[in-house]
PDB file of C-alpha atoms in Angstrom:
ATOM      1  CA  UNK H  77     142.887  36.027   0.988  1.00 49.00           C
ATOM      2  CA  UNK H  78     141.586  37.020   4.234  1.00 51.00           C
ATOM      3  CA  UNK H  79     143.945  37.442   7.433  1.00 51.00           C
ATOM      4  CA  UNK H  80     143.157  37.726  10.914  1.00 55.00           C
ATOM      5  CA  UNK H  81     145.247  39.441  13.720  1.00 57.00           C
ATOM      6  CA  UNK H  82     146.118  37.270  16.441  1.00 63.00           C
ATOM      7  CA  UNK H  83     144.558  38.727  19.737  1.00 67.00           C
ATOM      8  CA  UNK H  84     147.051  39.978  21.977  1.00 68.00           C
ATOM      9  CA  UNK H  85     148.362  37.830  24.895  1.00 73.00           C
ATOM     10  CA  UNK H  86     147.551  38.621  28.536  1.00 74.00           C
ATOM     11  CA  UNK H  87     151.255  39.650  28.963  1.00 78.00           C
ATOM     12  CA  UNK H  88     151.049  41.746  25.995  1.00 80.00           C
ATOM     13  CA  UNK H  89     147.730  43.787  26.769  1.00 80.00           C
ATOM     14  CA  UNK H  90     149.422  44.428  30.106  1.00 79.00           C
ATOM     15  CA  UNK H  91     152.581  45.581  29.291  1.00 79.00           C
ATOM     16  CA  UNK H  92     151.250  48.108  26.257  1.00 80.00           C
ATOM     17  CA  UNK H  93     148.577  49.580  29.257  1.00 77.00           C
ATOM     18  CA  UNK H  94     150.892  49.103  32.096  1.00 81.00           C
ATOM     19  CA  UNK H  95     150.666  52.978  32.130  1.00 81.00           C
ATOM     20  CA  UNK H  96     147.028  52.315  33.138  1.00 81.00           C
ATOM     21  CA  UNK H  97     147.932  49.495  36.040  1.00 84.00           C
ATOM     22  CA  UNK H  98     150.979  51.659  37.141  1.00 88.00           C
ATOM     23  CA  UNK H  99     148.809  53.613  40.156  1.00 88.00           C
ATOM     24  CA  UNK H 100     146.883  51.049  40.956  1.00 89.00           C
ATOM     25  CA  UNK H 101     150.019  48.630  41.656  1.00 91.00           C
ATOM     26  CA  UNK H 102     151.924  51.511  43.590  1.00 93.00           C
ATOM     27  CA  UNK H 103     149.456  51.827  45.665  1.00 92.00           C
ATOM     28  CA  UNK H 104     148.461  48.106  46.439  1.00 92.00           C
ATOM     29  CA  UNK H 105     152.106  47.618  46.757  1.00 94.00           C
ATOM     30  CA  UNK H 106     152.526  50.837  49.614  1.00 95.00           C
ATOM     31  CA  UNK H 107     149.118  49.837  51.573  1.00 94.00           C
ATOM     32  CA  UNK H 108     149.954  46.572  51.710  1.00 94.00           C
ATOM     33  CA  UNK H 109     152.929  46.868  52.965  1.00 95.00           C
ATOM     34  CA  UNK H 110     152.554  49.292  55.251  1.00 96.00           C
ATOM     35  CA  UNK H 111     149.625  47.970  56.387  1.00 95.00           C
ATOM     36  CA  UNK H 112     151.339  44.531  56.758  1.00 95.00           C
ATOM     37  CA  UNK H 113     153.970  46.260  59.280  1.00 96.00           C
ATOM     38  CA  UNK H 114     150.937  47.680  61.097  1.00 94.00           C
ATOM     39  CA  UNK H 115     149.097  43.986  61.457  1.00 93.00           C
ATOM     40  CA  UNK H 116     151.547  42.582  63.587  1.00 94.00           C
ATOM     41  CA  UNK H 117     150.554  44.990  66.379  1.00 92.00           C
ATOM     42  CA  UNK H 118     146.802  44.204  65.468  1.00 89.00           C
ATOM     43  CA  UNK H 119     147.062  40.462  65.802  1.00 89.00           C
ATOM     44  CA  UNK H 120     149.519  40.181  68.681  1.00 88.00           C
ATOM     45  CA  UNK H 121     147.504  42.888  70.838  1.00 83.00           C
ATOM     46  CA  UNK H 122     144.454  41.028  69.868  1.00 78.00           C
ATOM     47  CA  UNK H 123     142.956  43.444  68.098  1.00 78.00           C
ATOM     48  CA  UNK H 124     141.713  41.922  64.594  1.00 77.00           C
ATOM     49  CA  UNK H 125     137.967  43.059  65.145  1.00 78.00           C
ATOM     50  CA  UNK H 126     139.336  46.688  65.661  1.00 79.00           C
ATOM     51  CA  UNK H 127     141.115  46.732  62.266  1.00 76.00           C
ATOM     52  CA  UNK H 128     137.218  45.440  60.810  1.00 80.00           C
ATOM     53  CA  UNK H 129     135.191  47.711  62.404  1.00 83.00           C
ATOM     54  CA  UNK H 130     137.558  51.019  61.593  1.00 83.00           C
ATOM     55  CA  UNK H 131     137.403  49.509  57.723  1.00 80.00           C
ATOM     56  CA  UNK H 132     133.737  49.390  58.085  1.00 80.00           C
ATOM     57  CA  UNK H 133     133.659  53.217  59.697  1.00 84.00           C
ATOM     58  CA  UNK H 134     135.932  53.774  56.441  1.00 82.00           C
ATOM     59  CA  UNK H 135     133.380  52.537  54.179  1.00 80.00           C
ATOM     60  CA  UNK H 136     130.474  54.858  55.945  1.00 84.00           C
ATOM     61  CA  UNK H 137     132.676  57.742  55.778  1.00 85.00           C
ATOM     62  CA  UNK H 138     132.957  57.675  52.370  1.00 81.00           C
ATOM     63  CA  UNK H 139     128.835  56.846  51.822  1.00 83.00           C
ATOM     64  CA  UNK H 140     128.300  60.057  53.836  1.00 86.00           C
ATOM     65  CA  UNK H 141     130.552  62.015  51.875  1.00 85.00           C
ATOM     66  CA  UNK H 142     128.491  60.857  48.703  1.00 83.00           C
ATOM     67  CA  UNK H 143     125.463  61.478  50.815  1.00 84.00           C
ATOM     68  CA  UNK H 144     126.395  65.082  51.443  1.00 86.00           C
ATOM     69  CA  UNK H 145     127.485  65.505  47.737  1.00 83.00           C
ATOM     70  CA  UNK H 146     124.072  64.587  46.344  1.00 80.00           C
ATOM     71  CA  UNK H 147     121.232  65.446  48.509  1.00 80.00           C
ATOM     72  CA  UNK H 148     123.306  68.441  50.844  1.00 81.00           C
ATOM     73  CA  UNK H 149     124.712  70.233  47.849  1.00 79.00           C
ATOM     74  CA  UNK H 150     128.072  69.995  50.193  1.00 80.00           C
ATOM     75  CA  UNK H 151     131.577  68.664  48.641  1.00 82.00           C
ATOM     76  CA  UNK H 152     133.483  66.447  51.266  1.00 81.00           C
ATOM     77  CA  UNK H 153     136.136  64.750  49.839  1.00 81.00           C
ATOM     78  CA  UNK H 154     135.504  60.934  50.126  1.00 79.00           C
ATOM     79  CA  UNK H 155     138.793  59.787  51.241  1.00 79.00           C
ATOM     80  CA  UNK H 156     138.285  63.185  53.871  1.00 84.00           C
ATOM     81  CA  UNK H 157     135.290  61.354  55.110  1.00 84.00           C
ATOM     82  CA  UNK H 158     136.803  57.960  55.243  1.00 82.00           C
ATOM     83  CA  UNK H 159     139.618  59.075  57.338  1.00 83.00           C
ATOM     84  CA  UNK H 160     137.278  60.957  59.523  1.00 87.00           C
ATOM     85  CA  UNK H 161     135.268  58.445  60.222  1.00 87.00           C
ATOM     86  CA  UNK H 162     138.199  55.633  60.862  1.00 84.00           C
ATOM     87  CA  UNK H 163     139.776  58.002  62.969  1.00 85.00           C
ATOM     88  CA  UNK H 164     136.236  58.722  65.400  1.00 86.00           C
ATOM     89  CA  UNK H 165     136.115  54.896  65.387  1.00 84.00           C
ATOM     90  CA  UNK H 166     139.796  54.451  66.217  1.00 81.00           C
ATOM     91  CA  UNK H 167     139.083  57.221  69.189  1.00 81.00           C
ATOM     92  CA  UNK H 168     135.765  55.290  70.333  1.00 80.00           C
ATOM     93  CA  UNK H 169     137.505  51.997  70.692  1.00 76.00           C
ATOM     94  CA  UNK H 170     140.445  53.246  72.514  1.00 75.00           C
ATOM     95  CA  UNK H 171     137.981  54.347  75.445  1.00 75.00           C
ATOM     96  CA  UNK H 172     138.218  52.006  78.364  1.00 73.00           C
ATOM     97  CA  UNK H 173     134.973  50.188  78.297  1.00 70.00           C
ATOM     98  CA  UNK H 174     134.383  49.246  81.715  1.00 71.00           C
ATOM     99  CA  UNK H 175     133.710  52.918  82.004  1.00 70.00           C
ATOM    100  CA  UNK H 176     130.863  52.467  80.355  1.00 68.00           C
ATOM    101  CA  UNK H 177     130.094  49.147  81.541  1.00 71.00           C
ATOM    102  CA  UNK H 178     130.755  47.283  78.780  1.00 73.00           C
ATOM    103  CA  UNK H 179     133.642  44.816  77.388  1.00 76.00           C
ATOM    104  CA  UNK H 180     135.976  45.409  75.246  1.00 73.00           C
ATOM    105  CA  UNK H 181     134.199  42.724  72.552  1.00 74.00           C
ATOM    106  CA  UNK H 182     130.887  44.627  73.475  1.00 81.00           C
ATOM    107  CA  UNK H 183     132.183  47.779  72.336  1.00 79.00           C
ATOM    108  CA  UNK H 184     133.760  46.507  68.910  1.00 79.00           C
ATOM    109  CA  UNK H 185     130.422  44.425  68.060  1.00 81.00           C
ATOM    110  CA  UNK H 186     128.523  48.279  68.268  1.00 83.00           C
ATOM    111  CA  UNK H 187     131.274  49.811  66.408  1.00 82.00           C
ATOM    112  CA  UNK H 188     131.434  47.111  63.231  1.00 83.00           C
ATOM    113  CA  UNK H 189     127.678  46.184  63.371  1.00 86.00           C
ATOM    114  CA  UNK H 190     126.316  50.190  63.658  1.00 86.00           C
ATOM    115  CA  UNK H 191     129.054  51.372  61.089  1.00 84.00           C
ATOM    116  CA  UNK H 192     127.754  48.472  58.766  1.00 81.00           C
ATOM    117  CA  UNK H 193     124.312  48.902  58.782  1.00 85.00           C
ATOM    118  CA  UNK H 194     124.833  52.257  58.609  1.00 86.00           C
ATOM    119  CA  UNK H 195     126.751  52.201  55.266  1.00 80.00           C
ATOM    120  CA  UNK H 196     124.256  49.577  54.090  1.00 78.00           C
ATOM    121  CA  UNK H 197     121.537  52.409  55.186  1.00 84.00           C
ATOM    122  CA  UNK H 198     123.282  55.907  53.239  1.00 83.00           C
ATOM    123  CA  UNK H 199     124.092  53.449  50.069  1.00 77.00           C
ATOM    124  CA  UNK H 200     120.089  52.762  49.742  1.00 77.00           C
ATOM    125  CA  UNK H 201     119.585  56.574  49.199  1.00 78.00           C
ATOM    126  CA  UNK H 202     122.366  57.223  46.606  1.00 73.00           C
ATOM    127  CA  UNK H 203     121.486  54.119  44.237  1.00 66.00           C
ATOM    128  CA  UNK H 204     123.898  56.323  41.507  1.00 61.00           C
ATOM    129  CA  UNK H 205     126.800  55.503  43.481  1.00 62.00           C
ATOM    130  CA  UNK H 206     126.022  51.993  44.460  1.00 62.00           C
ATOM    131  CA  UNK H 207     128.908  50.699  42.293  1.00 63.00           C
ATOM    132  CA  UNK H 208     131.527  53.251  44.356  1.00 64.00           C
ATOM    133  CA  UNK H 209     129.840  51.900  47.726  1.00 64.00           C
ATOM    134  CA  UNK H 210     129.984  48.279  46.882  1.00 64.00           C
ATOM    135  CA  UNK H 211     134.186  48.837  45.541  1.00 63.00           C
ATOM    136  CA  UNK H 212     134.282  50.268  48.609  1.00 62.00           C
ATOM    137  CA  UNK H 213     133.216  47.735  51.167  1.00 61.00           C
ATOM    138  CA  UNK H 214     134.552  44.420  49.081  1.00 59.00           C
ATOM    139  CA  UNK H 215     137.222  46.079  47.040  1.00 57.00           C
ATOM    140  CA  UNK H 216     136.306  45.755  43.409  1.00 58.00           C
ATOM    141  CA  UNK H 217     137.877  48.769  42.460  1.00 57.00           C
ATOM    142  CA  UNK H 218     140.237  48.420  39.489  1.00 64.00           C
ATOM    143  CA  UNK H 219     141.857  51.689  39.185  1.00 73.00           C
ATOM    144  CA  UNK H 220     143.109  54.766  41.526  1.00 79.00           C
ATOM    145  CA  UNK H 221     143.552  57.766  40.775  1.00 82.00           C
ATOM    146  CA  UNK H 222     146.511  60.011  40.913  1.00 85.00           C
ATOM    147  CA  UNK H 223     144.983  61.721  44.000  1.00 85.00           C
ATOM    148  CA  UNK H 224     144.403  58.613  45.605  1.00 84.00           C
ATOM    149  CA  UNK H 225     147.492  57.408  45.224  1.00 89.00           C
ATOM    150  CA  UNK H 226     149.409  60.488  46.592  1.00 91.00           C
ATOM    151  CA  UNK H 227     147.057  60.396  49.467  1.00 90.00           C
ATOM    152  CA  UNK H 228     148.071  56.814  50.580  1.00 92.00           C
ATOM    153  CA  UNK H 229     152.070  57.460  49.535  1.00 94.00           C
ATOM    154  CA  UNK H 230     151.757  60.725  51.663  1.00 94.00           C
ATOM    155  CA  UNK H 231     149.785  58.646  54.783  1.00 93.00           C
ATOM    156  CA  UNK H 232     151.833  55.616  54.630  1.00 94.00           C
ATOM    157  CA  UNK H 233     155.130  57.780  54.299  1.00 95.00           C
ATOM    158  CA  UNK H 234     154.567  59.484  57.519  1.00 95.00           C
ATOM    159  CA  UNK H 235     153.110  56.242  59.276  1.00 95.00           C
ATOM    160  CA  UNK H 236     156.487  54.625  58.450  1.00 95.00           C
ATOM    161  CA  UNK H 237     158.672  57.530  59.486  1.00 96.00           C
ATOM    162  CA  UNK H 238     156.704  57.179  62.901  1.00 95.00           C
ATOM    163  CA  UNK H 239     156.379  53.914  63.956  1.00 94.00           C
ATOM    164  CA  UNK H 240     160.237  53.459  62.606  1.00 94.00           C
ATOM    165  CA  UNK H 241     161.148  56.452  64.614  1.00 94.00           C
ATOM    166  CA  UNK H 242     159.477  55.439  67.324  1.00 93.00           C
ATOM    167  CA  UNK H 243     158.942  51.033  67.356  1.00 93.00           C
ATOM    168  CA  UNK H 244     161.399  50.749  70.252  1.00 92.00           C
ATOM    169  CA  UNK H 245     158.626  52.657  72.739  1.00 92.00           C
ATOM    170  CA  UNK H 246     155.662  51.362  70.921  1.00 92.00           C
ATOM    171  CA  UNK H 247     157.342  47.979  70.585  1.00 92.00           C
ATOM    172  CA  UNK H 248     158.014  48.370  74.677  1.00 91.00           C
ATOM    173  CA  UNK H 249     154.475  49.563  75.683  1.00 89.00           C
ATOM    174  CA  UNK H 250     152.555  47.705  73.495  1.00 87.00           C
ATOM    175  CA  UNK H 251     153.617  43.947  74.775  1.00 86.00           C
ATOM    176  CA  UNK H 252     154.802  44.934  78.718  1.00 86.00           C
ATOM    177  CA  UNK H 253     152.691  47.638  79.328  1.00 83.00           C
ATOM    178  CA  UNK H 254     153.758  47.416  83.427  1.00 86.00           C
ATOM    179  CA  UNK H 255     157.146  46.836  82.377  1.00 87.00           C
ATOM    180  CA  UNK H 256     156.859  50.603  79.972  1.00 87.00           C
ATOM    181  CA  UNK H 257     154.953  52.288  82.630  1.00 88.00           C
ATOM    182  CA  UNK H 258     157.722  51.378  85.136  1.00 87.00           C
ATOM    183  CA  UNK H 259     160.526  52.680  82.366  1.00 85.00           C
ATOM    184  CA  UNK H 260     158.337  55.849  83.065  1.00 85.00           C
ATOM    185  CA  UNK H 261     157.158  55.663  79.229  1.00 87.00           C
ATOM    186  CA  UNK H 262     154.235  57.449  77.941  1.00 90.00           C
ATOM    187  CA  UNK H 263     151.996  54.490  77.114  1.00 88.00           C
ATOM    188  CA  UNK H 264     149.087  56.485  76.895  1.00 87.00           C
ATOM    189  CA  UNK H 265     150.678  58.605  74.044  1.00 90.00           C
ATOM    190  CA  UNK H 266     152.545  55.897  72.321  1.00 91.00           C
ATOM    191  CA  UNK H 267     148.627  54.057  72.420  1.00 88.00           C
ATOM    192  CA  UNK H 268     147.726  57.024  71.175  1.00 87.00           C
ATOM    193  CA  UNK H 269     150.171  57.209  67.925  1.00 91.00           C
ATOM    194  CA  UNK H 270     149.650  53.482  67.029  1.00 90.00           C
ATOM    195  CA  UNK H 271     145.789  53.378  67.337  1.00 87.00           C
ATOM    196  CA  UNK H 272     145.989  56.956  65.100  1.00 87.00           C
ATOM    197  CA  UNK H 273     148.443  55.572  62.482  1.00 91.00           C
ATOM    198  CA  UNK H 274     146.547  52.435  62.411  1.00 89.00           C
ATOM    199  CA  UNK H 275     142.911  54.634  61.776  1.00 85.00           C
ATOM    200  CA  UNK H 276     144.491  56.755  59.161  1.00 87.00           C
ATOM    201  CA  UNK H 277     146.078  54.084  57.035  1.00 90.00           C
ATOM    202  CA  UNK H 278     142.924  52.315  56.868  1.00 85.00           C
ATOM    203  CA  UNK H 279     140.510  55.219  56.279  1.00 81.00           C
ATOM    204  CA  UNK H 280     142.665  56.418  53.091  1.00 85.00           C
ATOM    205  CA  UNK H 281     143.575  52.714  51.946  1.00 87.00           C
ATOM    206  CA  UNK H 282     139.824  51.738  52.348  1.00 81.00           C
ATOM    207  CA  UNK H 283     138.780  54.382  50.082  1.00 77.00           C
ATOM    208  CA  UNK H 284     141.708  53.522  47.555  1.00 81.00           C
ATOM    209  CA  UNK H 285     141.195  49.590  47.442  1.00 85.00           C
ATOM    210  CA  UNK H 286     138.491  49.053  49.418  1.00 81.00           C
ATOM    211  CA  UNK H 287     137.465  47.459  53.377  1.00 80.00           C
ATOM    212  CA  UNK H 288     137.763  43.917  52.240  1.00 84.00           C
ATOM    213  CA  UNK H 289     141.437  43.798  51.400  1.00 88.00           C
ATOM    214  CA  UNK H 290     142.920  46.386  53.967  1.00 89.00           C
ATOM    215  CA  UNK H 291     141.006  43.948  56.740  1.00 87.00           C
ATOM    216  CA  UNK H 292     143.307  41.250  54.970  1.00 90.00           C
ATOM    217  CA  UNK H 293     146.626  43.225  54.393  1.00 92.00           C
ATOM    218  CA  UNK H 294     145.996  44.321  58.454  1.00 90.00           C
ATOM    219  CA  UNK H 295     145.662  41.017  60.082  1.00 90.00           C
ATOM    220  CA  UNK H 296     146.473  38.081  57.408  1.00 92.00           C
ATOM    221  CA  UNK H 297     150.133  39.635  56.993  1.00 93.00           C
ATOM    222  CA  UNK H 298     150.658  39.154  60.413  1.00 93.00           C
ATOM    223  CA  UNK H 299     149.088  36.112  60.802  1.00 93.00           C
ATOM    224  CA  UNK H 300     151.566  34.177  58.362  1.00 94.00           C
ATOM    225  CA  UNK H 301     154.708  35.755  59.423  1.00 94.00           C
ATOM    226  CA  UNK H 302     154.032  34.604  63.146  1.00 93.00           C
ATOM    227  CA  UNK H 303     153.886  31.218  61.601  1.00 91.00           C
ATOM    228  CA  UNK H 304     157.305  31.569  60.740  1.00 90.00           C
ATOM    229  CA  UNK H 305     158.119  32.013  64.377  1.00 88.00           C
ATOM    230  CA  UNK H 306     160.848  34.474  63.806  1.00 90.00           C
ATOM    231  CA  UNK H 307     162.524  37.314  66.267  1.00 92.00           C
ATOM    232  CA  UNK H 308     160.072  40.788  66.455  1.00 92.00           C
ATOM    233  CA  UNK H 309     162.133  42.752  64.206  1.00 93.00           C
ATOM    234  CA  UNK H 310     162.178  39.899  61.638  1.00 95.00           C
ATOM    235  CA  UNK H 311     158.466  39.354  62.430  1.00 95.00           C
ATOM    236  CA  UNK H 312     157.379  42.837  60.746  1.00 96.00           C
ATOM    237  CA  UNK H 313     159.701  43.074  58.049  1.00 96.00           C
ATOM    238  CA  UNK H 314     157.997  39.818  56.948  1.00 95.00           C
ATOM    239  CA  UNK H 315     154.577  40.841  57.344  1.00 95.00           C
ATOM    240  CA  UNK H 316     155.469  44.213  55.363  1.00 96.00           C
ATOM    241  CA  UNK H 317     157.294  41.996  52.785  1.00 95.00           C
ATOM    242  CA  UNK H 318     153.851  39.857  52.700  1.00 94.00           C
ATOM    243  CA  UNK H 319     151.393  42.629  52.682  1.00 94.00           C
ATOM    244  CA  UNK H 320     152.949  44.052  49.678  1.00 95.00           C
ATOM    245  CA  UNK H 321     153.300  40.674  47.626  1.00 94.00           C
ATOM    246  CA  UNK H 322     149.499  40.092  48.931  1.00 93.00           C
ATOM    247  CA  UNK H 323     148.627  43.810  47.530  1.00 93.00           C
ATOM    248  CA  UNK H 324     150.491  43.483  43.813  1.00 93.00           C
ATOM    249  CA  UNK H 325     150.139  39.822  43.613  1.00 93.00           C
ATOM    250  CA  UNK H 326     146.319  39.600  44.260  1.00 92.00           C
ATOM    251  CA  UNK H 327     146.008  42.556  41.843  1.00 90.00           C
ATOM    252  CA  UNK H 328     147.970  40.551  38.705  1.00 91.00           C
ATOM    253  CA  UNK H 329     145.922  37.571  39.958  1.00 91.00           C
ATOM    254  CA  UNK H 330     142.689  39.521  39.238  1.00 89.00           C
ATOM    255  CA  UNK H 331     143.817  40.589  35.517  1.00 87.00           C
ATOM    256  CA  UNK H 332     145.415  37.893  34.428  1.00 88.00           C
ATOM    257  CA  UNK H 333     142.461  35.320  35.519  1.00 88.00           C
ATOM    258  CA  UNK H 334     139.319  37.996  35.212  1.00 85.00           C
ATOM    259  CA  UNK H 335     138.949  37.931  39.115  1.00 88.00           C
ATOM    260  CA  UNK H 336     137.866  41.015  41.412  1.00 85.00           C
ATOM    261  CA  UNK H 337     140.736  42.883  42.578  1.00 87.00           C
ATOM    262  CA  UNK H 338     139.663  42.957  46.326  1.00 85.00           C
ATOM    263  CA  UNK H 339     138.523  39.261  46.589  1.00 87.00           C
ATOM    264  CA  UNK H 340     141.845  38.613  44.783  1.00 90.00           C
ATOM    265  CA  UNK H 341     144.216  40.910  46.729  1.00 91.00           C
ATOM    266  CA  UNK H 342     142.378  38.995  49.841  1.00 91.00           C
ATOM    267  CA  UNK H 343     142.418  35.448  48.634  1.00 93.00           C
ATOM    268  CA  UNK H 344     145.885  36.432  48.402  1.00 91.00           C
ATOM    269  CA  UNK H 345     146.542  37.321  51.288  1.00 93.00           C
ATOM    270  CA  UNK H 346     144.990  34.311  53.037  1.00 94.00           C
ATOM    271  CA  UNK H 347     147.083  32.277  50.675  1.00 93.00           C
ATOM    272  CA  UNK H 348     150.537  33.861  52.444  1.00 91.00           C
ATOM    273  CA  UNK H 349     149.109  32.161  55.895  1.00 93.00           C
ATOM    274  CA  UNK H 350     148.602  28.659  54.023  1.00 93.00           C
ATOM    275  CA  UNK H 351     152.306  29.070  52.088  1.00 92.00           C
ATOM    276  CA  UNK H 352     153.695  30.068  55.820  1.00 92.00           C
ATOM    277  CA  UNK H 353     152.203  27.047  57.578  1.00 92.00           C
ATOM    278  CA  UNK H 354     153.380  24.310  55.222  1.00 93.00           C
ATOM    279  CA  UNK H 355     156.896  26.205  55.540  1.00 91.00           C
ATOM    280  CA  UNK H 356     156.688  25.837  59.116  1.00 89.00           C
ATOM    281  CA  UNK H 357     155.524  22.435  59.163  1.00 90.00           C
ATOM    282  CA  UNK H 358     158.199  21.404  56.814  1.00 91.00           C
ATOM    283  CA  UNK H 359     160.946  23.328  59.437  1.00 88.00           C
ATOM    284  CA  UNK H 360     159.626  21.558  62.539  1.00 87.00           C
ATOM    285  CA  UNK H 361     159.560  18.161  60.259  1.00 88.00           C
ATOM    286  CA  UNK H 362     163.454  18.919  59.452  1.00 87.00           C
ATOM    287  CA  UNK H 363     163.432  19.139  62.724  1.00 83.00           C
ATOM    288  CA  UNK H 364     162.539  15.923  64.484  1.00 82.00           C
ATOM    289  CA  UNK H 365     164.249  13.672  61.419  1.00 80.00           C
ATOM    290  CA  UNK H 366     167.817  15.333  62.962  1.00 75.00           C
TER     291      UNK H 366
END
C-alpha cells in the first residue's frame, strides 16, 4: 500500500530551521528597536526626509563597495561603505544651508535624489550583484550573516549606551535649543552625537535589512507612539517597544505568508501607526461618554 508523508506545517518547518531564522530575527529585533528609540528625535525635529536620504547614501555605499570589488580589484567591506557613506550624508545635512543659499528641504531633495540615482547608476555596471543592490534598497534580504549581525549588536549597543547616557542633554537641546544654549549646553556637540548615532545605525542596518525598512523602523515607530500621546520618556520606550515588534513581526509575517521581508517588516511597521490611532480614538471616545 502506498503512504505519503504529510508535509510539514509552517510552525514546524520553522521551528526545526529556527537555527537558520535565529540571526536574522536578532537583528530585526536590535535595529528595530533601536532604531525605533532613534525615530522619535527624527519625527519630532522634523527630520523624516533626513532618515531617507542617509538610507539612500547607505544603499550607494554599499553599490560602490561592490563597484570597487569588481572592476577596482579593491576589497571595501560593504557595510564599511554603507556606514561611510550615511555618515558623509549625515555630515552634509547637518551644514547650515543658508550658507550656501539654500533651504533646508533644498538640501535634503540633492542629498536623497543624487544618492538615488547614483545607486541606480553603480547597480547598472555590476548586473552580478543586482539581487544584493535591489535587497539593499527595498529590503528583500532573508538572511544575515553572523558578521552582520555583530556589526549592528556592536553599533546599536554603543548607540544605546550614548543616547541613554546622555538623553537628558540631547533630550534638552534638541526641543529648546535657546533654552540649552542658555543652560550653557553644548548643542553643537550633542547635534553632533545624535545626527552621528542616527548615520551609523542606518548605514550598518541598511546593509543588514535593507533602506526600505530602516526608513520605516526610523520614522513609523515614532509616528504611532506620538499617537498615544504619552509623557517623553514613555514616548521612546514605546517607539523602541514598536520598532522591535515591527522588525520580528514583519519578518514572521514574510515566512509564514511567502511575503518579502522588507515590504513586510515595513507594512508592519505602518500597521503599528493604524493599531495606535484606533487606540487613541477609542481613549478620547472613553473620554467624552464620561
Amino acid at each position: 500500500m502506498e503512504t505519503t508523508l504529510a508535509e510539514p506545517s509552517k510552525w514546524e518547518q520553522f521551528h526545526l530551521a529556527f537555527d537558520l531564522f535565529r540571526d536574522p530575527l536578532l537583528c530585526a529585533l536590535i535595529a528595530g528597536g533601536v532604531l525605533g528609540f532613534l525615530s522619535v528625535y527624527v519625527v519630532l525635529r522634523r527630520m523624516v526626509f533626513v532618515s531617507a536620504a542617509v538610507a539612500q547614501s547607505a544603499g550607494l555605499g554599499v553599490a560602490l563597495a561592490f563597484y570597487a570589488a569588481i572592476h577596482l580589484g579593491t576589497h571595501v567591506e560593504p557595510v564599511l561603505g554603507a556606514t561611510t557613506l550615511a555618515l558623509l550624508a549625515t555630515m552634509l545635512l547637518m551644514t547650515e544651508p543658508a550658507k550656501l543659499r539654500l533651504t533646508r528641504e533644498s538640501l535634503l531633495g540633492l542629498a536623497y535624489a543624487l544618492a538615488g540615482g547614483a545607486a541606480v547608476l553603480v547597480g547598472d555596471r555590476i548586473a552580478q550583484e543586482a539581487h544584493d543592490i535591489q535587497g539593499i534598497l527595498f529590503g528583500t534580504a532573508v538572511l544575515v550573516t553572523p558578521e552582520q549581525l555583530y556589526t549592528v549588536a556592536i553599533a546599536g549597543g554603543a548607540v544605546m549606551f550614548i543616547q541613554l547616557w546622555w538623553y537628558r542633554g540631547i533630550t534638552f537641546a534638541s526641543f529648546d535649543r535657546t533654552g540649552a544654549l542658555v543652560q550653557g549646553l553644548p548643542v553643537r556637540l550633542l547635534d553632533g552625537v545624535l545626527m552621528v548615532s542616527i548615520g551609523v545605525m542606518v548605514g550598518v542596518c541598511a546593509r543588514a535589512l535593507g533602506a526600505l525598512p530602516v526608513f520605516a523602523f526610523s520614522t513609523l515607530s515614532a509616528i504611532a507612539a506620538l499617537m498615544l500621546e504619552l509623557r517623553l520618556p514613555w514616548t521612546f520606550f514605546i517607539a523602541t517597544l514598536f520598532g522591535a515588534i515591527a522588525g520580528v513581526g514583519g519578518y514572521l509575517f514574510a515566512f509564514f505568508y511567502d511575503f518579502p521581508v522588507g515590504g513586510s517588516q515595513t507594512v508592519f511597521a505602518a500597521a503599528m501607526v493604524a493599531v495606535a490611532t484606533v487606540l487613541r480614538m477609542l481613549v478620547h471616545a472613553v473620554q467624552k461618554a464620561r
